[in-house]
mmCIF file with all atom_site columns, C-alpha atoms in Angstrom:
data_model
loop_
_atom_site.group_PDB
_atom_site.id
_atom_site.type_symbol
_atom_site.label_atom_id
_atom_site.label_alt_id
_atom_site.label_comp_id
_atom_site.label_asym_id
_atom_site.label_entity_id
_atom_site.label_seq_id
_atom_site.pdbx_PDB_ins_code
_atom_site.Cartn_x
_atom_site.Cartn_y
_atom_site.Cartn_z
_atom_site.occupancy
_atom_site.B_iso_or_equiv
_atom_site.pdbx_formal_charge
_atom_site.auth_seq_id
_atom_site.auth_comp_id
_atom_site.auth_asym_id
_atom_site.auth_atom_id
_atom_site.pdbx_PDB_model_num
ATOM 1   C CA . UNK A 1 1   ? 0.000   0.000  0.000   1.00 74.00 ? 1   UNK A CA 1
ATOM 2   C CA . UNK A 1 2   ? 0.267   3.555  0.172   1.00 82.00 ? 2   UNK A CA 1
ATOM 3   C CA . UNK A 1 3   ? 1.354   4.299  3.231   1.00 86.00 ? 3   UNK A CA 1
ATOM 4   C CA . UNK A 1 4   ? 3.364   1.256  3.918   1.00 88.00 ? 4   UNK A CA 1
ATOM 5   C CA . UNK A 1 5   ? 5.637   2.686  0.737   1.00 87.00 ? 5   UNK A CA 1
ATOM 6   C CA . UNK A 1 6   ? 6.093   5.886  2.010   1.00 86.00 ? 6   UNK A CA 1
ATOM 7   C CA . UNK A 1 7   ? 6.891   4.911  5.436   1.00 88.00 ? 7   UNK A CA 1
ATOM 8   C CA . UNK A 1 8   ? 9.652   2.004  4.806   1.00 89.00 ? 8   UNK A CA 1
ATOM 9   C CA . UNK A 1 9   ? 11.481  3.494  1.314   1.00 88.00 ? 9   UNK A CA 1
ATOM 10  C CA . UNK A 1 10  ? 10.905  7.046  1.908   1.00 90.00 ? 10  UNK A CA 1
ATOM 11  C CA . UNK A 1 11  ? 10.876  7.910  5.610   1.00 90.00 ? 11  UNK A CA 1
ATOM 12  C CA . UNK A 1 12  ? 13.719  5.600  6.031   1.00 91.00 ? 12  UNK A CA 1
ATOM 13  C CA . UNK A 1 13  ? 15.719  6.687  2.640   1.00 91.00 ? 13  UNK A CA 1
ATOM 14  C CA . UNK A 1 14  ? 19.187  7.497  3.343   1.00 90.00 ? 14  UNK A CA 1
ATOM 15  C CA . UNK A 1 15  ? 21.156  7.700  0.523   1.00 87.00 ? 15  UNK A CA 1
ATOM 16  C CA . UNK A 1 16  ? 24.274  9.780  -1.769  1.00 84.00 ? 16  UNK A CA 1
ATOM 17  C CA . UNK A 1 17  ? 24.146  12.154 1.319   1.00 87.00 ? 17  UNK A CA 1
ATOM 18  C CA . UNK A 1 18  ? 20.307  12.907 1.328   1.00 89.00 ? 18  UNK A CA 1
ATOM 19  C CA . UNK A 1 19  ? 18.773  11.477 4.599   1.00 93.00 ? 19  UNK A CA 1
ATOM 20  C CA . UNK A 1 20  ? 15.206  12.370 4.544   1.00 92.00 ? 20  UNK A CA 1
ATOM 21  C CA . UNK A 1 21  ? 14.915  12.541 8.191   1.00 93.00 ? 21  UNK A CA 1
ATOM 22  C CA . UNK A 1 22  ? 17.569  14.856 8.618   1.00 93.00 ? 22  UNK A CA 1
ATOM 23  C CA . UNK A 1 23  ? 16.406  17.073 5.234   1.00 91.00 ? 23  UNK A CA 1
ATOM 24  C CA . UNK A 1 24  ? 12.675  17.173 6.979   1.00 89.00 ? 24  UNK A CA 1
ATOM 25  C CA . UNK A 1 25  ? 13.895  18.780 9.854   1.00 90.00 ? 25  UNK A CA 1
ATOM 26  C CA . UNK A 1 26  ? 16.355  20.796 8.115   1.00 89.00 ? 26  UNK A CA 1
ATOM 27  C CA . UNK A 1 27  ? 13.305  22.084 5.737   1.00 85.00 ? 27  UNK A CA 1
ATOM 28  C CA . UNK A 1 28  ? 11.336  22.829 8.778   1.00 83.00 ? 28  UNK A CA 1
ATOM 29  C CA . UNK A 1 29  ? 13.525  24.671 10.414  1.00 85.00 ? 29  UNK A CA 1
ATOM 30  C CA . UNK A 1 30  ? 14.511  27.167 7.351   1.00 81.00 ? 30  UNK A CA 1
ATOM 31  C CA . UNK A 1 31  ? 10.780  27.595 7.130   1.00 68.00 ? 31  UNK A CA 1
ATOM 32  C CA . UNK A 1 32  ? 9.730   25.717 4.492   1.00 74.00 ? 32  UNK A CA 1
ATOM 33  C CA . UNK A 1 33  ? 11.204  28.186 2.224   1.00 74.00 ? 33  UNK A CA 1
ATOM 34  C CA . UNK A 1 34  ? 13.305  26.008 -0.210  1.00 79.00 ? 34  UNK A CA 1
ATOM 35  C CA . UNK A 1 35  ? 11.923  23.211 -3.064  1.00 84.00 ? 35  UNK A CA 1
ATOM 36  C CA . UNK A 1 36  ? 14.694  20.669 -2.308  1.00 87.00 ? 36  UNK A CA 1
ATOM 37  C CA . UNK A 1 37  ? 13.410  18.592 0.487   1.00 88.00 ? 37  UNK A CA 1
ATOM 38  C CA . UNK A 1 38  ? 10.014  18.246 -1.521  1.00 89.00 ? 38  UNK A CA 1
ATOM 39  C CA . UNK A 1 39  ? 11.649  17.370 -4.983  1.00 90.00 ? 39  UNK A CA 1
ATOM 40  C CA . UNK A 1 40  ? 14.069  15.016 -3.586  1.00 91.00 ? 40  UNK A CA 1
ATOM 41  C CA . UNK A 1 41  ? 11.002  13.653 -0.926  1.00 91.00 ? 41  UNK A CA 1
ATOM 42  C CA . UNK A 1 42  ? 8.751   13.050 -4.453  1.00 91.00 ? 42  UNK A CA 1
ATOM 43  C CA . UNK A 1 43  ? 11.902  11.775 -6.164  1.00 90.00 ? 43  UNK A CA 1
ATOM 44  C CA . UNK A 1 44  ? 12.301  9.151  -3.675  1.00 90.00 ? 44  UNK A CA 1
ATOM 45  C CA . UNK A 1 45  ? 8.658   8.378  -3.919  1.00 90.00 ? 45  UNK A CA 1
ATOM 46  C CA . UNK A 1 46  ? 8.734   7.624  -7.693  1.00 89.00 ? 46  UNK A CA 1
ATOM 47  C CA . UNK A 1 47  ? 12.101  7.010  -8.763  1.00 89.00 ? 47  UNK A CA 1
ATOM 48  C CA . UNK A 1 48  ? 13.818  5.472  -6.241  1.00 88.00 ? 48  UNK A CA 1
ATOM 49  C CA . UNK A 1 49  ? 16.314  8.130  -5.013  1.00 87.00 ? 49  UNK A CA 1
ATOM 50  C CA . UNK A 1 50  ? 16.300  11.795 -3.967  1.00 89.00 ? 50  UNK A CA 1
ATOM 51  C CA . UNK A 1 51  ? 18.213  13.138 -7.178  1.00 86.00 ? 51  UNK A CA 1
ATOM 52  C CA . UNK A 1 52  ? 16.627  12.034 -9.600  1.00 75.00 ? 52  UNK A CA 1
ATOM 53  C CA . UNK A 1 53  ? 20.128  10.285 -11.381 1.00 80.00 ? 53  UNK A CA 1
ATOM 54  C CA . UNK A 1 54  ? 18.761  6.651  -10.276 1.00 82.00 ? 54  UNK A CA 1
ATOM 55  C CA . UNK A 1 55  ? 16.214  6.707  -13.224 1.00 84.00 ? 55  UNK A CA 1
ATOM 56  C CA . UNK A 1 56  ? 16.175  7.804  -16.720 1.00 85.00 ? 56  UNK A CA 1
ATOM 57  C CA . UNK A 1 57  ? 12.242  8.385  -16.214 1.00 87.00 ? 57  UNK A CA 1
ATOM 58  C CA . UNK A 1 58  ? 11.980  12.351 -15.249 1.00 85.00 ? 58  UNK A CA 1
ATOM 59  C CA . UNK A 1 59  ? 8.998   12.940 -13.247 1.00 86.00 ? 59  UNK A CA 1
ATOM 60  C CA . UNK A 1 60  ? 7.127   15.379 -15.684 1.00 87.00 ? 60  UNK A CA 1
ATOM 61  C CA . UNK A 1 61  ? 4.256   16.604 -13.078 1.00 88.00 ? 61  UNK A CA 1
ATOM 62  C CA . UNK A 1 62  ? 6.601   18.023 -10.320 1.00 88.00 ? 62  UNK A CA 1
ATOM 63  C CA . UNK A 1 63  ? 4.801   21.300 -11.132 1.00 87.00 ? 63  UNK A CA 1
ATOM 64  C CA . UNK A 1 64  ? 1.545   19.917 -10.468 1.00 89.00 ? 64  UNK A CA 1
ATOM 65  C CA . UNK A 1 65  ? 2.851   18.086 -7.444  1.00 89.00 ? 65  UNK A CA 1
ATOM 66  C CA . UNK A 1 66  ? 4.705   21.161 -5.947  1.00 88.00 ? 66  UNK A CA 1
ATOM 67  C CA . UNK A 1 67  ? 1.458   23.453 -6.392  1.00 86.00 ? 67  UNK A CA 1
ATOM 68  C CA . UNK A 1 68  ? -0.722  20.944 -4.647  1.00 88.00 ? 68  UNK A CA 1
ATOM 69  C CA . UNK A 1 69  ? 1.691   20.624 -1.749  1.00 87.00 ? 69  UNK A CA 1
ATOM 70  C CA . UNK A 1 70  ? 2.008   23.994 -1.273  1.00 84.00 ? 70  UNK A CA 1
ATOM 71  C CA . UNK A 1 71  ? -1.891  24.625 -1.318  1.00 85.00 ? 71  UNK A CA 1
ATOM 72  C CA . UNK A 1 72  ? -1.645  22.003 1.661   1.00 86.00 ? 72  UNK A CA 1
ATOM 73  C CA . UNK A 1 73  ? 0.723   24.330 3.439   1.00 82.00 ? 73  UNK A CA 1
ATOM 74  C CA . UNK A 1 74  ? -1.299  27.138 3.056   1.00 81.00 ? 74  UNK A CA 1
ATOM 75  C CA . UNK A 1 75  ? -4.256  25.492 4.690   1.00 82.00 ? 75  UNK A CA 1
ATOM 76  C CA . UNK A 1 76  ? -1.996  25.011 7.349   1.00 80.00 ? 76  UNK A CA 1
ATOM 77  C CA . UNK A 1 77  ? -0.783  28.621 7.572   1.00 77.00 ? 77  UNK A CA 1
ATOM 78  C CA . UNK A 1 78  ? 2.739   27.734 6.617   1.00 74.00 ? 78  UNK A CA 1
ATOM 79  C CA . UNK A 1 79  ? 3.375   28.459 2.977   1.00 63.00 ? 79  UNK A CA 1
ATOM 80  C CA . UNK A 1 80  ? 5.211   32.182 2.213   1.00 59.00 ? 80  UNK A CA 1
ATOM 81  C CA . UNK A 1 81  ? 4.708   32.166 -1.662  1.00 62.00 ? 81  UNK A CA 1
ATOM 82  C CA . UNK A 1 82  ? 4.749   29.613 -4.274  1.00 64.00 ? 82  UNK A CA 1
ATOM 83  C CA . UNK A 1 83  ? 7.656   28.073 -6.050  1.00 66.00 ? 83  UNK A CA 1
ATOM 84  C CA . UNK A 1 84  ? 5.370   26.643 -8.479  1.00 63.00 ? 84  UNK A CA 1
ATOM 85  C CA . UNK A 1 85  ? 5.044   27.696 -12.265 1.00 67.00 ? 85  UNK A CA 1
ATOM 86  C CA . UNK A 1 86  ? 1.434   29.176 -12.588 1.00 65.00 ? 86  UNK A CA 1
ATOM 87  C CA . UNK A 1 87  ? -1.006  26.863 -13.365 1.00 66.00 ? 87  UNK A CA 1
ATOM 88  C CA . UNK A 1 88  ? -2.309  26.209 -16.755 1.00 67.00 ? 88  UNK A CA 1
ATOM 89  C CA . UNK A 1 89  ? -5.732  27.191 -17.799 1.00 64.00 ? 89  UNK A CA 1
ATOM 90  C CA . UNK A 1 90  ? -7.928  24.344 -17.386 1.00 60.00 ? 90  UNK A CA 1
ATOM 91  C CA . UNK A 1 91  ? -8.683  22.749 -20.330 1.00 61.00 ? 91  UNK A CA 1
ATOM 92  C CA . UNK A 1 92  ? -11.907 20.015 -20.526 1.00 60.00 ? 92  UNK A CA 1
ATOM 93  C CA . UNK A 1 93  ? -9.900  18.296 -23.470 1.00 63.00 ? 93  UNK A CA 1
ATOM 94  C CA . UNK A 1 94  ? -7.155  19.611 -26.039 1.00 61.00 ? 94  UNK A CA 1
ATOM 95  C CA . UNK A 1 95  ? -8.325  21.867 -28.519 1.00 62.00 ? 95  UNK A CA 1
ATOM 96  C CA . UNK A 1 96  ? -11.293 23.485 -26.723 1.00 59.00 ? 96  UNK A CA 1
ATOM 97  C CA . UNK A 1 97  ? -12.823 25.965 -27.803 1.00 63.00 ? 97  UNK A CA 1
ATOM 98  C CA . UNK A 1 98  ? -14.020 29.312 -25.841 1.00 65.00 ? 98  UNK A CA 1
ATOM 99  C CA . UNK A 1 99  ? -17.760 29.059 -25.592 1.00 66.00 ? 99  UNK A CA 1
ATOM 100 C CA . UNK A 1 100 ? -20.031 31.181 -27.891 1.00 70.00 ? 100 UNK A CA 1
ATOM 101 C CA . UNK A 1 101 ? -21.482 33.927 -26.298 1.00 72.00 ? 101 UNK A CA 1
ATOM 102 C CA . UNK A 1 102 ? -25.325 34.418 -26.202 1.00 72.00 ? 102 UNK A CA 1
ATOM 103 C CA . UNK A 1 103 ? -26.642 36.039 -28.419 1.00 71.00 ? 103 UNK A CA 1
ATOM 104 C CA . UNK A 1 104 ? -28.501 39.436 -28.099 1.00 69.00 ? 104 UNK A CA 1
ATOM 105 C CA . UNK A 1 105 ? -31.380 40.830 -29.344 1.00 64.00 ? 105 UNK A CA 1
ATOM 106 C CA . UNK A 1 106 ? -31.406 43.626 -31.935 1.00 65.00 ? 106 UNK A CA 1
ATOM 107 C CA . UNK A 1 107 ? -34.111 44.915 -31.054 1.00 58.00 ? 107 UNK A CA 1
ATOM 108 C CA . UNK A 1 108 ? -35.889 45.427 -27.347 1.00 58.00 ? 108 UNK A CA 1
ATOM 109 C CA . UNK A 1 109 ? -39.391 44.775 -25.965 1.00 57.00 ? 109 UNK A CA 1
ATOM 110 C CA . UNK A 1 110 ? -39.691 48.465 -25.429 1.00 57.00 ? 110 UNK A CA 1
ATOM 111 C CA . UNK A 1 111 ? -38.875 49.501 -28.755 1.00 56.00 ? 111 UNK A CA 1
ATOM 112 C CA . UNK A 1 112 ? -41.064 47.048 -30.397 1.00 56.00 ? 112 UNK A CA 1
ATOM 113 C CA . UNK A 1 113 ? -44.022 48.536 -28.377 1.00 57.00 ? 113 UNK A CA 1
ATOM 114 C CA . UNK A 1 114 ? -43.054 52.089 -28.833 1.00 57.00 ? 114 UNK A CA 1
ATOM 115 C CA . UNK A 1 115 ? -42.487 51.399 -32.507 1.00 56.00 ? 115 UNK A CA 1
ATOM 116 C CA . UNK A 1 116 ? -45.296 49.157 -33.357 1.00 55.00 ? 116 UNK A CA 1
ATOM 117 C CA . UNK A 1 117 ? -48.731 50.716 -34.969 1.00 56.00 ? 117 UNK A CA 1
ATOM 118 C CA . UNK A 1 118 ? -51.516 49.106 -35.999 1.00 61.00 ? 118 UNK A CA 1
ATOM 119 C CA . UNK A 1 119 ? -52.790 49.079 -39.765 1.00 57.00 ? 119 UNK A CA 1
#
Protein backbone atom coordinates (compact mmCIF):
# COMPACT_ATOMS: atom_id res chain seq x y z
CA UNK A 1 0.00 0.00 0.00
CA UNK A 2 0.27 3.56 0.17
CA UNK A 3 1.35 4.30 3.23
CA UNK A 4 3.36 1.26 3.92
CA UNK A 5 5.64 2.69 0.74
CA UNK A 6 6.09 5.89 2.01
CA UNK A 7 6.89 4.91 5.44
CA UNK A 8 9.65 2.00 4.81
CA UNK A 9 11.48 3.49 1.31
CA UNK A 10 10.91 7.05 1.91
CA UNK A 11 10.88 7.91 5.61
CA UNK A 12 13.72 5.60 6.03
CA UNK A 13 15.72 6.69 2.64
CA UNK A 14 19.19 7.50 3.34
CA UNK A 15 21.16 7.70 0.52
CA UNK A 16 24.27 9.78 -1.77
CA UNK A 17 24.15 12.15 1.32
CA UNK A 18 20.31 12.91 1.33
CA UNK A 19 18.77 11.48 4.60
CA UNK A 20 15.21 12.37 4.54
CA UNK A 21 14.92 12.54 8.19
CA UNK A 22 17.57 14.86 8.62
CA UNK A 23 16.41 17.07 5.23
CA UNK A 24 12.67 17.17 6.98
CA UNK A 25 13.90 18.78 9.85
CA UNK A 26 16.36 20.80 8.12
CA UNK A 27 13.30 22.08 5.74
CA UNK A 28 11.34 22.83 8.78
CA UNK A 29 13.52 24.67 10.41
CA UNK A 30 14.51 27.17 7.35
CA UNK A 31 10.78 27.59 7.13
CA UNK A 32 9.73 25.72 4.49
CA UNK A 33 11.20 28.19 2.22
CA UNK A 34 13.30 26.01 -0.21
CA UNK A 35 11.92 23.21 -3.06
CA UNK A 36 14.69 20.67 -2.31
CA UNK A 37 13.41 18.59 0.49
CA UNK A 38 10.01 18.25 -1.52
CA UNK A 39 11.65 17.37 -4.98
CA UNK A 40 14.07 15.02 -3.59
CA UNK A 41 11.00 13.65 -0.93
CA UNK A 42 8.75 13.05 -4.45
CA UNK A 43 11.90 11.77 -6.16
CA UNK A 44 12.30 9.15 -3.67
CA UNK A 45 8.66 8.38 -3.92
CA UNK A 46 8.73 7.62 -7.69
CA UNK A 47 12.10 7.01 -8.76
CA UNK A 48 13.82 5.47 -6.24
CA UNK A 49 16.31 8.13 -5.01
CA UNK A 50 16.30 11.80 -3.97
CA UNK A 51 18.21 13.14 -7.18
CA UNK A 52 16.63 12.03 -9.60
CA UNK A 53 20.13 10.28 -11.38
CA UNK A 54 18.76 6.65 -10.28
CA UNK A 55 16.21 6.71 -13.22
CA UNK A 56 16.17 7.80 -16.72
CA UNK A 57 12.24 8.39 -16.21
CA UNK A 58 11.98 12.35 -15.25
CA UNK A 59 9.00 12.94 -13.25
CA UNK A 60 7.13 15.38 -15.68
CA UNK A 61 4.26 16.60 -13.08
CA UNK A 62 6.60 18.02 -10.32
CA UNK A 63 4.80 21.30 -11.13
CA UNK A 64 1.54 19.92 -10.47
CA UNK A 65 2.85 18.09 -7.44
CA UNK A 66 4.70 21.16 -5.95
CA UNK A 67 1.46 23.45 -6.39
CA UNK A 68 -0.72 20.94 -4.65
CA UNK A 69 1.69 20.62 -1.75
CA UNK A 70 2.01 23.99 -1.27
CA UNK A 71 -1.89 24.62 -1.32
CA UNK A 72 -1.64 22.00 1.66
CA UNK A 73 0.72 24.33 3.44
CA UNK A 74 -1.30 27.14 3.06
CA UNK A 75 -4.26 25.49 4.69
CA UNK A 76 -2.00 25.01 7.35
CA UNK A 77 -0.78 28.62 7.57
CA UNK A 78 2.74 27.73 6.62
CA UNK A 79 3.38 28.46 2.98
CA UNK A 80 5.21 32.18 2.21
CA UNK A 81 4.71 32.17 -1.66
CA UNK A 82 4.75 29.61 -4.27
CA UNK A 83 7.66 28.07 -6.05
CA UNK A 84 5.37 26.64 -8.48
CA UNK A 85 5.04 27.70 -12.26
CA UNK A 86 1.43 29.18 -12.59
CA UNK A 87 -1.01 26.86 -13.36
CA UNK A 88 -2.31 26.21 -16.75
CA UNK A 89 -5.73 27.19 -17.80
CA UNK A 90 -7.93 24.34 -17.39
CA UNK A 91 -8.68 22.75 -20.33
CA UNK A 92 -11.91 20.01 -20.53
CA UNK A 93 -9.90 18.30 -23.47
CA UNK A 94 -7.15 19.61 -26.04
CA UNK A 95 -8.33 21.87 -28.52
CA UNK A 96 -11.29 23.48 -26.72
CA UNK A 97 -12.82 25.97 -27.80
CA UNK A 98 -14.02 29.31 -25.84
CA UNK A 99 -17.76 29.06 -25.59
CA UNK A 100 -20.03 31.18 -27.89
CA UNK A 101 -21.48 33.93 -26.30
CA UNK A 102 -25.33 34.42 -26.20
CA UNK A 103 -26.64 36.04 -28.42
CA UNK A 104 -28.50 39.44 -28.10
CA UNK A 105 -31.38 40.83 -29.34
CA UNK A 106 -31.41 43.63 -31.93
CA UNK A 107 -34.11 44.92 -31.05
CA UNK A 108 -35.89 45.43 -27.35
CA UNK A 109 -39.39 44.78 -25.97
CA UNK A 110 -39.69 48.47 -25.43
CA UNK A 111 -38.88 49.50 -28.75
CA UNK A 112 -41.06 47.05 -30.40
CA UNK A 113 -44.02 48.54 -28.38
CA UNK A 114 -43.05 52.09 -28.83
CA UNK A 115 -42.49 51.40 -32.51
CA UNK A 116 -45.30 49.16 -33.36
CA UNK A 117 -48.73 50.72 -34.97
CA UNK A 118 -51.52 49.11 -36.00
CA UNK A 119 -52.79 49.08 -39.76
Amino acid sequence: SGMYHWMENVQKYSGRGFKYQDELVRYVNEDLSKTEFFEGATNIHLLGCHSGTCSERPVTDMDDRLRNFEKILALFGLQFGSHAKPEPPFRAFPGQQQPTPSPTPNVTVAEEIITYSPS
